[in-house]
Short mmCIF file of C-alpha atoms (C1' of nucleotides) in Angstrom, two decimals:
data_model
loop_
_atom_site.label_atom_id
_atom_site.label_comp_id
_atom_site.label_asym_id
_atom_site.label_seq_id
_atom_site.Cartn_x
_atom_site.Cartn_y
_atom_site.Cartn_z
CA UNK A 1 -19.65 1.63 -31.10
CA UNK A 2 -22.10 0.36 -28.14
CA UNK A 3 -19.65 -3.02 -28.62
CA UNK A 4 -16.35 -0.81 -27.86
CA UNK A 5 -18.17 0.49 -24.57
CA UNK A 6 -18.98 -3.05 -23.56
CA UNK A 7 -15.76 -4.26 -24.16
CA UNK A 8 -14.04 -1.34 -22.08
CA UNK A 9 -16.58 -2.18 -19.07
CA UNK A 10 -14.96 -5.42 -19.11
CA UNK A 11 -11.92 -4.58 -19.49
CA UNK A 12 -12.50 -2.16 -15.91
CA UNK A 13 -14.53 -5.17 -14.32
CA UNK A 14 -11.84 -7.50 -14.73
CA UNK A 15 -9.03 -4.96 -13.91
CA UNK A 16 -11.13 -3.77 -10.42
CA UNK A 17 -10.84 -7.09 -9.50
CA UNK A 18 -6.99 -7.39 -10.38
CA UNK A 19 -5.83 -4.82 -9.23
CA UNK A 20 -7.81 -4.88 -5.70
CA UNK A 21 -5.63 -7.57 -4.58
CA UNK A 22 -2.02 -7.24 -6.96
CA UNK A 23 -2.31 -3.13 -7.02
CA UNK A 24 -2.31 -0.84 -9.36
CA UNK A 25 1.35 -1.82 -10.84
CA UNK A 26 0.74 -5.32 -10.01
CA UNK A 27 -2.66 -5.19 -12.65
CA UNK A 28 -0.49 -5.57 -16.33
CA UNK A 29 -1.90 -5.81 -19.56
CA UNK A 30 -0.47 -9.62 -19.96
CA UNK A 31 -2.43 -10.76 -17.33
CA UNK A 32 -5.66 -8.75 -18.43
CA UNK A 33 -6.05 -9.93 -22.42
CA UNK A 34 -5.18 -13.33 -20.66
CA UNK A 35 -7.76 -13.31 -18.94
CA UNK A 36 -10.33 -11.51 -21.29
CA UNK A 37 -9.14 -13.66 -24.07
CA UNK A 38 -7.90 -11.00 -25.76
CA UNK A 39 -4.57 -9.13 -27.42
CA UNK A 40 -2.39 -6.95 -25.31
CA UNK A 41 -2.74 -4.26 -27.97
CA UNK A 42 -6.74 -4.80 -28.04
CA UNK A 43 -6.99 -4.40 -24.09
CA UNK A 44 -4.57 -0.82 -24.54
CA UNK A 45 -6.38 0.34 -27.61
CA UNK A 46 -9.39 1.36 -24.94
CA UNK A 47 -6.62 3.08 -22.47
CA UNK A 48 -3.51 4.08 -24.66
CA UNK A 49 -1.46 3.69 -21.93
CA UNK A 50 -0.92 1.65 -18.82
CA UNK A 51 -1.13 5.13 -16.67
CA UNK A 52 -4.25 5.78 -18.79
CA UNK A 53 -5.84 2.57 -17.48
CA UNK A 54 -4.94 3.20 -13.83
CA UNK A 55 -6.46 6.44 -13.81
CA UNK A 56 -9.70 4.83 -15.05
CA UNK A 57 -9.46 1.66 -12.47
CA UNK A 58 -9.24 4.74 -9.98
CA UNK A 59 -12.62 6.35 -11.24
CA UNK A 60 -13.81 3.26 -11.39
CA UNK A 61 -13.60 2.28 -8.10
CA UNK A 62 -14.66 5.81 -6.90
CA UNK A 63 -17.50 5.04 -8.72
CA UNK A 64 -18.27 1.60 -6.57
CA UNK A 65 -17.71 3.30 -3.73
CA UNK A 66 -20.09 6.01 -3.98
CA UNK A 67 -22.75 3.48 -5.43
CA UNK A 68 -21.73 1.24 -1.46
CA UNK A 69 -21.21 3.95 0.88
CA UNK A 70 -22.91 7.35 -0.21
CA UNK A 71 -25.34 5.62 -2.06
CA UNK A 72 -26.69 3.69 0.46
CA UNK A 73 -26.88 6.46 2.73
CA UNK A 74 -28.57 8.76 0.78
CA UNK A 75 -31.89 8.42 2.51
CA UNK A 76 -30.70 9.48 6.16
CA UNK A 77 -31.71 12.97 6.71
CA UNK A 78 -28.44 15.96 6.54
CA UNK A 79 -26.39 16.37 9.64
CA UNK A 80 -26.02 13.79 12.15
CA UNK A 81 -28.23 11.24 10.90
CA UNK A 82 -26.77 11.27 7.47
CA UNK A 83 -23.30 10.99 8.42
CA UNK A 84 -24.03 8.18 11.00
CA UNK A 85 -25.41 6.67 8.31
CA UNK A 86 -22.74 6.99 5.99
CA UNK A 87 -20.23 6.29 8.32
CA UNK A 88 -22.33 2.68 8.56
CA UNK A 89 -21.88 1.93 5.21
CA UNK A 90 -18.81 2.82 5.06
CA UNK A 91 -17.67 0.12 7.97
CA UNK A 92 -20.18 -2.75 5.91
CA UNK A 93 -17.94 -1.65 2.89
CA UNK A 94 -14.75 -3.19 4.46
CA UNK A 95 -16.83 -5.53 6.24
CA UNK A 96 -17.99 -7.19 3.10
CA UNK A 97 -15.85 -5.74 0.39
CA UNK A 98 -17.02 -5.94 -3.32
CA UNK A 99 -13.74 -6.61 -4.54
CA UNK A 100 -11.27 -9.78 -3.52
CA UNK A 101 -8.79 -7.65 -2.25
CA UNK A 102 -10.96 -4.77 -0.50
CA UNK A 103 -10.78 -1.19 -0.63
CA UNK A 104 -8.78 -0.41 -3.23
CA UNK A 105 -8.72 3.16 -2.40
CA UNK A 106 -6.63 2.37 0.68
CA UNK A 107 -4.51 0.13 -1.61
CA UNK A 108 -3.68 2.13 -4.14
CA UNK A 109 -3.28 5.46 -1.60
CA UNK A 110 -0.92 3.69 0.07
CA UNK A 111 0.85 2.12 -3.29
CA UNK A 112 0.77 6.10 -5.07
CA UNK A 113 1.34 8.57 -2.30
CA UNK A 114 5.33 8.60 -2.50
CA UNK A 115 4.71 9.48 -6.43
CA UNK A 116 3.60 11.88 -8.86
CA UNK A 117 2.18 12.05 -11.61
CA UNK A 118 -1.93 11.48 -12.96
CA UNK A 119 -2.80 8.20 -11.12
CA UNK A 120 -2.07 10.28 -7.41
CA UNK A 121 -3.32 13.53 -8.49
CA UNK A 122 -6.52 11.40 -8.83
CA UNK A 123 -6.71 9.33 -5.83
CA UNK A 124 -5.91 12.71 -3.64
CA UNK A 125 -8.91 14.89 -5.85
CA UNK A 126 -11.82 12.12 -5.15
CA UNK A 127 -10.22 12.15 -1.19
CA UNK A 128 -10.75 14.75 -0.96
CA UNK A 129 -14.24 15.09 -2.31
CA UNK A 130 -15.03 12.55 0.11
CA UNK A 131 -13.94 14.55 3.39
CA UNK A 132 -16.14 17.40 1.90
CA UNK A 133 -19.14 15.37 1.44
CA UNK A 134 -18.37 14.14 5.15
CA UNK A 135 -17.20 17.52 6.39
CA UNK A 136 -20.21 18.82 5.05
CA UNK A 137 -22.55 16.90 7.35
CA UNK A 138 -20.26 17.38 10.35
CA UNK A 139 -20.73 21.43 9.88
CA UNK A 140 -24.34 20.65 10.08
CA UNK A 141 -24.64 18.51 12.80
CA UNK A 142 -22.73 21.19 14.88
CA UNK A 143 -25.04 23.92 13.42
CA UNK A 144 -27.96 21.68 14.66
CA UNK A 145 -27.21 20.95 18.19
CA UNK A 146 -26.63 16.96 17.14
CA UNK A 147 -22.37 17.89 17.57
CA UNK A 148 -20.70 19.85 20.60
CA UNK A 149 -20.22 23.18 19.49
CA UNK A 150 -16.57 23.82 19.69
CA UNK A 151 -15.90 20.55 17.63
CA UNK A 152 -13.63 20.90 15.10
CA UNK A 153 -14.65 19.33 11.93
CA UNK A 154 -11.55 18.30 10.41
CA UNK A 155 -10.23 16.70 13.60
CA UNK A 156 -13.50 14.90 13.83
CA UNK A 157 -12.65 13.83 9.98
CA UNK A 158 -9.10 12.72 10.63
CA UNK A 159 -10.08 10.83 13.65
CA UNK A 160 -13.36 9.02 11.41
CA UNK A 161 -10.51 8.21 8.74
CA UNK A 162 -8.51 6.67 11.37
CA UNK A 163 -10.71 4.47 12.71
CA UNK A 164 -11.64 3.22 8.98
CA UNK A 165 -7.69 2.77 8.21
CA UNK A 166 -7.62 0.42 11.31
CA UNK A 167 -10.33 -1.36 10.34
CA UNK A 168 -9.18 -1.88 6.94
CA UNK A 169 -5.94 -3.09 8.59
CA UNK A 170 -6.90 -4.84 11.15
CA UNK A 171 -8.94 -7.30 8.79
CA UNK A 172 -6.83 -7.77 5.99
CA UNK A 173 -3.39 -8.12 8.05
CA UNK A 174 -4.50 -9.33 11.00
CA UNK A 175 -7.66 -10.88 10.20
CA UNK A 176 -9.22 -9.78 13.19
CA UNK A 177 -12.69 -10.62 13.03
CA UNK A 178 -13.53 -8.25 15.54
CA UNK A 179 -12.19 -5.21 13.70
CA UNK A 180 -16.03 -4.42 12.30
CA UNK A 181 -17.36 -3.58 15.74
CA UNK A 182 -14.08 -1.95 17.06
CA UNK A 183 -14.89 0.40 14.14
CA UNK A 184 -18.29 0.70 15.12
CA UNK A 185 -17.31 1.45 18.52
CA UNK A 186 -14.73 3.96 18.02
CA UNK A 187 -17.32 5.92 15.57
CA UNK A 188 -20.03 5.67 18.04
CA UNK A 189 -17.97 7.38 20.51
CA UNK A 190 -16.62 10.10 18.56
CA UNK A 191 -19.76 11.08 16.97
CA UNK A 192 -21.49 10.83 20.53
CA UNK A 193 -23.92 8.27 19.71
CA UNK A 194 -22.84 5.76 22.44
CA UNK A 195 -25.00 6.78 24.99
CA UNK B 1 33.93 -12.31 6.07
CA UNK B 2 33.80 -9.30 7.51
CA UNK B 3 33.60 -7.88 4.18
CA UNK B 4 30.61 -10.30 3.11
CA UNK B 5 28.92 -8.65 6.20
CA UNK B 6 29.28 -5.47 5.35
CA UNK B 7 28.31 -5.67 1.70
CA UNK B 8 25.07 -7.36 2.47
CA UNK B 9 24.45 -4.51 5.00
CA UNK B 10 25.29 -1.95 1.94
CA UNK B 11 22.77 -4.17 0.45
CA UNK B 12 19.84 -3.56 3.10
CA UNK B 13 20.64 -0.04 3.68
CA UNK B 14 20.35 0.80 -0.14
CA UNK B 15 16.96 -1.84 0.01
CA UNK B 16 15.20 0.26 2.59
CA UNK B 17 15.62 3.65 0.88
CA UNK B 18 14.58 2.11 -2.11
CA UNK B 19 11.54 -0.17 -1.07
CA UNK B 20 10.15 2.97 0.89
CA UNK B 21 9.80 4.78 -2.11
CA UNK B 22 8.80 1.97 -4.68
CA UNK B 23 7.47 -0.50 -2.18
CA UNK B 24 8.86 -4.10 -1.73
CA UNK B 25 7.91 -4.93 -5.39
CA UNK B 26 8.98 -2.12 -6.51
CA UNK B 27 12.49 -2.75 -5.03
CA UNK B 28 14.08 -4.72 -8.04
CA UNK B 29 17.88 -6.43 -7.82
CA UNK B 30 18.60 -5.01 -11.16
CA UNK B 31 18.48 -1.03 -9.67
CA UNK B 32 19.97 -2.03 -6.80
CA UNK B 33 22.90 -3.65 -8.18
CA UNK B 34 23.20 -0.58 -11.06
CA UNK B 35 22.53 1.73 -7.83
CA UNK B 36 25.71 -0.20 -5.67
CA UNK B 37 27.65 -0.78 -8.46
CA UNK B 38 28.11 -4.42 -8.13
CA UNK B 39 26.52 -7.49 -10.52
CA UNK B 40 23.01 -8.68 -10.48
CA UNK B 41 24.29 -12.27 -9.08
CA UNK B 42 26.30 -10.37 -6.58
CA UNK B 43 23.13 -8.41 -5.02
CA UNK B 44 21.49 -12.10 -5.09
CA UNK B 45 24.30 -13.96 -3.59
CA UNK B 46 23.58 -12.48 -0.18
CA UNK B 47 20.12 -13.74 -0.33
CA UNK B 48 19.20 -16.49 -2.66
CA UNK B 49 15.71 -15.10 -4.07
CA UNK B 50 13.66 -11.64 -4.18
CA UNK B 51 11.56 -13.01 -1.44
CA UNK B 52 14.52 -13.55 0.90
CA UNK B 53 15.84 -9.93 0.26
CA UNK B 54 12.18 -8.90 0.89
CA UNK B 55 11.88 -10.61 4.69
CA UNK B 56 15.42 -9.35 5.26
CA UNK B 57 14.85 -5.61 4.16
CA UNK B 58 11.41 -5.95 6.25
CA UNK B 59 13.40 -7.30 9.53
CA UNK B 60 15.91 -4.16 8.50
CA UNK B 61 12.52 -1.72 8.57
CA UNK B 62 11.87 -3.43 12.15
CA UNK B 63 15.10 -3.01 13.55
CA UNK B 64 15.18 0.56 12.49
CA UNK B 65 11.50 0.87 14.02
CA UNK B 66 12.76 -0.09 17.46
CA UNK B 67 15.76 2.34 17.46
CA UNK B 68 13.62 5.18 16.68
CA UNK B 69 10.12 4.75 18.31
CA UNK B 70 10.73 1.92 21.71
CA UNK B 71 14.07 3.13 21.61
CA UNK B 72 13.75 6.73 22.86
CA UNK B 73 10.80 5.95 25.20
CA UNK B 74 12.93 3.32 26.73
CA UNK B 75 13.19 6.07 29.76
CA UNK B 76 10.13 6.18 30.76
CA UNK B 77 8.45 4.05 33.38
CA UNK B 78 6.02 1.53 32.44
CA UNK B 79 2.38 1.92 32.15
CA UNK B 80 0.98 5.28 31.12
CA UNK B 81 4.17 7.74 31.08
CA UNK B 82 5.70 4.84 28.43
CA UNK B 83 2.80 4.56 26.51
CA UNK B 84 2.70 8.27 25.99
CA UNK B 85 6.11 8.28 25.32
CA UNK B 86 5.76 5.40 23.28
CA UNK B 87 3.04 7.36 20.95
CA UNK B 88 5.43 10.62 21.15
CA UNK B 89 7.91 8.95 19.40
CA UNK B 90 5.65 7.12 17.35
CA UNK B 91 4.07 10.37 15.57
CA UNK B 92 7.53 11.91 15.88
CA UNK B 93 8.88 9.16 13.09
CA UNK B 94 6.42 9.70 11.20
CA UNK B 95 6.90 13.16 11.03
CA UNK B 96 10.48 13.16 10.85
CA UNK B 97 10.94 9.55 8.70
CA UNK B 98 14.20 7.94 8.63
CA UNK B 99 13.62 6.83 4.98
CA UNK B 100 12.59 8.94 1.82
CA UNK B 101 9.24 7.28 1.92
CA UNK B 102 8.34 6.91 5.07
CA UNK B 103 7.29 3.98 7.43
CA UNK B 104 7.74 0.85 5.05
CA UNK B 105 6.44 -0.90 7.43
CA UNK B 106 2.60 0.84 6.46
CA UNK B 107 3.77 0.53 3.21
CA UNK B 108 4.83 -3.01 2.84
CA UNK B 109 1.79 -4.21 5.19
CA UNK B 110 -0.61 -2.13 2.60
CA UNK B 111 1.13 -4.12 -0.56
CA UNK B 112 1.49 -7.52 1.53
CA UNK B 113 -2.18 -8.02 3.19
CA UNK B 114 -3.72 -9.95 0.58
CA UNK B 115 -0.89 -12.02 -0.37
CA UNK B 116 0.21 -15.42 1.43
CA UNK B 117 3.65 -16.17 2.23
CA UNK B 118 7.31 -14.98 4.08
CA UNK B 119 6.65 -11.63 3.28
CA UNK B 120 3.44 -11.24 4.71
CA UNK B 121 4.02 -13.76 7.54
CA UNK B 122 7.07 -11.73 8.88
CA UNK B 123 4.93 -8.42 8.67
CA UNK B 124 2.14 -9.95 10.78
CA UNK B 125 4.09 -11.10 12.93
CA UNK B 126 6.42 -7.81 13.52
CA UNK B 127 3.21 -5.84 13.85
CA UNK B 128 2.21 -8.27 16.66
CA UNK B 129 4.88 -7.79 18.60
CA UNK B 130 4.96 -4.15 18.96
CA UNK B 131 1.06 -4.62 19.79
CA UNK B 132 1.77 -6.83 23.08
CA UNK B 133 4.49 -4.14 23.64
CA UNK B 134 1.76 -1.46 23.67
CA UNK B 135 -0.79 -3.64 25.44
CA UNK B 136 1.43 -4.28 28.23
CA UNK B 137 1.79 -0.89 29.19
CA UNK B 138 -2.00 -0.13 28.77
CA UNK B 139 -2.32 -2.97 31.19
CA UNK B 140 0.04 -1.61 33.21
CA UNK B 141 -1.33 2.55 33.00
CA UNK B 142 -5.40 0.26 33.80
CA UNK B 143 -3.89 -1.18 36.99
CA UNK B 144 -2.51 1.50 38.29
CA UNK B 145 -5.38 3.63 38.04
CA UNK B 146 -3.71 5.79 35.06
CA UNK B 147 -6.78 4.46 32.72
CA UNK B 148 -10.50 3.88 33.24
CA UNK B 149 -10.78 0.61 34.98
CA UNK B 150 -13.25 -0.46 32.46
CA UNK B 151 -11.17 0.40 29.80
CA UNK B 152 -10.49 -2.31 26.85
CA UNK B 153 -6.50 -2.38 25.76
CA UNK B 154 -7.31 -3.65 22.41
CA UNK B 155 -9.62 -1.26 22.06
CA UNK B 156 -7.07 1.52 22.83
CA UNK B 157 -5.07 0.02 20.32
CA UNK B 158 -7.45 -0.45 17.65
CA UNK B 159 -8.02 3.84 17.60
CA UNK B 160 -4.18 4.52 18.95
CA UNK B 161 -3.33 2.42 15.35
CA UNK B 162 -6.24 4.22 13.52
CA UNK B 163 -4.70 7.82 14.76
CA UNK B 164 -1.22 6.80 13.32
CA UNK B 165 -2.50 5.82 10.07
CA UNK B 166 -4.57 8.84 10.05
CA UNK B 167 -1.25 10.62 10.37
CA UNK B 168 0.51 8.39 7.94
CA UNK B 169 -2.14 9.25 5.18
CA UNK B 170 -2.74 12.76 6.00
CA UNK B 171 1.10 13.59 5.32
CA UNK B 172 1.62 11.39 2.72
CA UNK B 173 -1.23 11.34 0.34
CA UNK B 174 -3.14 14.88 1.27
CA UNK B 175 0.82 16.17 2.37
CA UNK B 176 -1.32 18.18 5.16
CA UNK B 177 1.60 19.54 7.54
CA UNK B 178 -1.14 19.84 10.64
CA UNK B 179 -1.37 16.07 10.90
CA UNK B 180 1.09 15.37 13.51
CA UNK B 181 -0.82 17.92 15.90
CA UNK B 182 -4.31 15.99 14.72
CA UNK B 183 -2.47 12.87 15.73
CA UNK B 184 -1.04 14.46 19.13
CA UNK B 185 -4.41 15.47 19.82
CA UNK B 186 -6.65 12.66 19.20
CA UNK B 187 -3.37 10.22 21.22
CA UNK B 188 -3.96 12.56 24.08
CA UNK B 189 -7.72 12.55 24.06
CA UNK B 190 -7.73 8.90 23.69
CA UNK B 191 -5.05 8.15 26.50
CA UNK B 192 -6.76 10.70 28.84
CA UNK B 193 -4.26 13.08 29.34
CA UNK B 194 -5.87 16.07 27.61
CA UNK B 195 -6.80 17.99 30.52
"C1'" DC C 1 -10.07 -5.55 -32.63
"C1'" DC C 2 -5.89 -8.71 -34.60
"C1'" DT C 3 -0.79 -10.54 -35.64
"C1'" DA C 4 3.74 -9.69 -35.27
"C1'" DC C 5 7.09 -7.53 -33.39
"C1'" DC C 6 10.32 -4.06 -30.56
"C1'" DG C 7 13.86 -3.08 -26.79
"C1'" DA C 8 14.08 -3.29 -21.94
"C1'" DT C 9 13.91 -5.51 -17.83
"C1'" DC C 10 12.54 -9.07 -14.73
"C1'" DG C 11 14.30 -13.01 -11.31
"C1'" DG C 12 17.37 -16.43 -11.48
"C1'" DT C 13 21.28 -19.94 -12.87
"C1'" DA C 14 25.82 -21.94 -14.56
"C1'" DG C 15 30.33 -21.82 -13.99
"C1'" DG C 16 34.14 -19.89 -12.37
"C1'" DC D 1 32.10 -11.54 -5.92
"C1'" DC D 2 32.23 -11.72 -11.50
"C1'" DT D 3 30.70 -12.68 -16.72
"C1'" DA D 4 27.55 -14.59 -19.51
"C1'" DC D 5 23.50 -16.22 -20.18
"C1'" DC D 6 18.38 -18.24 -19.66
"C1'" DG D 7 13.20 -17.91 -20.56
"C1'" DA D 8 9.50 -15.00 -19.31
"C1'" DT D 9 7.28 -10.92 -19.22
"C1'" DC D 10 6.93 -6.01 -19.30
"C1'" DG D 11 4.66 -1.67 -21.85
"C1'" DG D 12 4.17 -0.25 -26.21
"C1'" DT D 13 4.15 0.22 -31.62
"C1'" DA D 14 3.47 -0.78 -36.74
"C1'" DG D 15 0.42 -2.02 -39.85
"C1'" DG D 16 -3.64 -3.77 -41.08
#
DNA sequence: CCTACCGATCGGTAGG
DNA sequence: CCTACCGATCGGTAGG
């Protein structure tokens, strides 16, 4: 039914938003039908389980963040200019986050990565199609001349992933205002672009 | 009593392993009193209320942070050969954690940013702390001509906190064994003394 | 999608 | 520190 699919996008609007700022564990079903005006057993009808309905928060999200960060990128050519670009988007992502409580990739990374189980097997798989996308780029702005040719690409990646982990915590624990164009700085100077 | 004081440290110790793992949340009085042996109200006695057990397990993480990391660079002199020293133990913990699931402090900060309260307040404020510790001795390593002149401490600290986070993800969530080295590597590029 | 319900567990309290 | 208990809420199921 087209009215089952709505209700399901709902159900993963309302629980992105949840779950950005309680976490994964901290979204329930209570709190969801409350909030939908529905029954528990309606909301997990759509999921079937609780883990079910993480898993789909998670591909959810991955989805928002590929329409925010690679999607708004897309245009900037491959190689350098398409990872500086992307690496822009993704600072304006925790800059102005589309959910309440940010990222919640970082969140629920950091919430998972003691565990097993489905919920981490998927945060780690779209990871790590992330660093590919990114590594990709980095391989071609060596092969282009645009990085120095003895860079290594997955330092470079670690060190980009650093700088977006201290943004992310910069702003939401410290509330550091400044944290945006620290991040901006740091990336500017790894990619080489500072001069 | 003595014997109050040593049950409610029973208390904390079991609390850290546990919150590590689980997160502070995650950490319920019901395991820990099936997990000690003792009665719910006993656990709580020590306390008074989740949230007090929370701040006290969090002011346990700290103390254990400042035996292992400020601890052993405690014999080094200030400015640069600290702060390297400093870092050195600070990847070395988190390649080596003292608890099951490594630094709760990244954990707990993680599950605590968005939230108002104790909790949160205590984390902020332990987090600033060991920040003026670090700044001092960048201070220190600028004046004496260890560091660029023009150099920005919180800068430094912005991408020495990105590295470690780098680290704490890379080994956690992607369990990527060459993350220490990344982290040694992008600390010593960072601080200068690559060469 | 609902009502009605399950056993388990939560944080916390009363009273000793 | 205990027993005994509270109301609330958890994820999930039966049956429709």
């Amino acid at each position: 039914m087209a009215q089952a699919r709505q209700t399901r996008a709902e159900i993963i609007e309302r629980s992105l938003v949840l779950a950005s700022v309680a976490g994964l564990d901290g979204l329930t079903i209570g709190r969801l039908a409350a909030d939908l005006g529905m029954s528990k057993s309606g909301v997990l009808g759509h999921f079937g389980s609780k883990e079910a309905l993480q898993v789909a928060v998670v591909e959810a999200a991955a989805d928002l963040f590929d329409r925010e960060v690679p999607g708004r990128a897309r245009g900037a050519d491959p190689g350098l200019p398409r990872l500086v670009a992307l690496c822009a988007a993704w600072v304006d992502y925790h800059e102005h986050p589309p959910l309440p409580g940010g990222c919640l990739f970082t969140a629920a990374a950091s919430e998972f990565d003691d565990r097993e189980g489905p919920v981490r097997d998927t945060l780690a798989a779209l990871a790590g199609v992330w660093l590919r996308d990114l590594r990709q780029h980095v391989r071609l702005a060596i092969g282009a001349g645009d990085l120095p040719a003895n860079s290594d690409p997955d330092q470079i990646l670690f060190e980009l992933t650093g700088h977006i982990l201290a943004l992310h915590s910069a702003l939401r624990l410290n509330r550091d205002p400044t944290a945006p164009d620290r991040a901006r700085r740091a990336i500017a100077r790894l990619l080489g672009s500072d001069t």
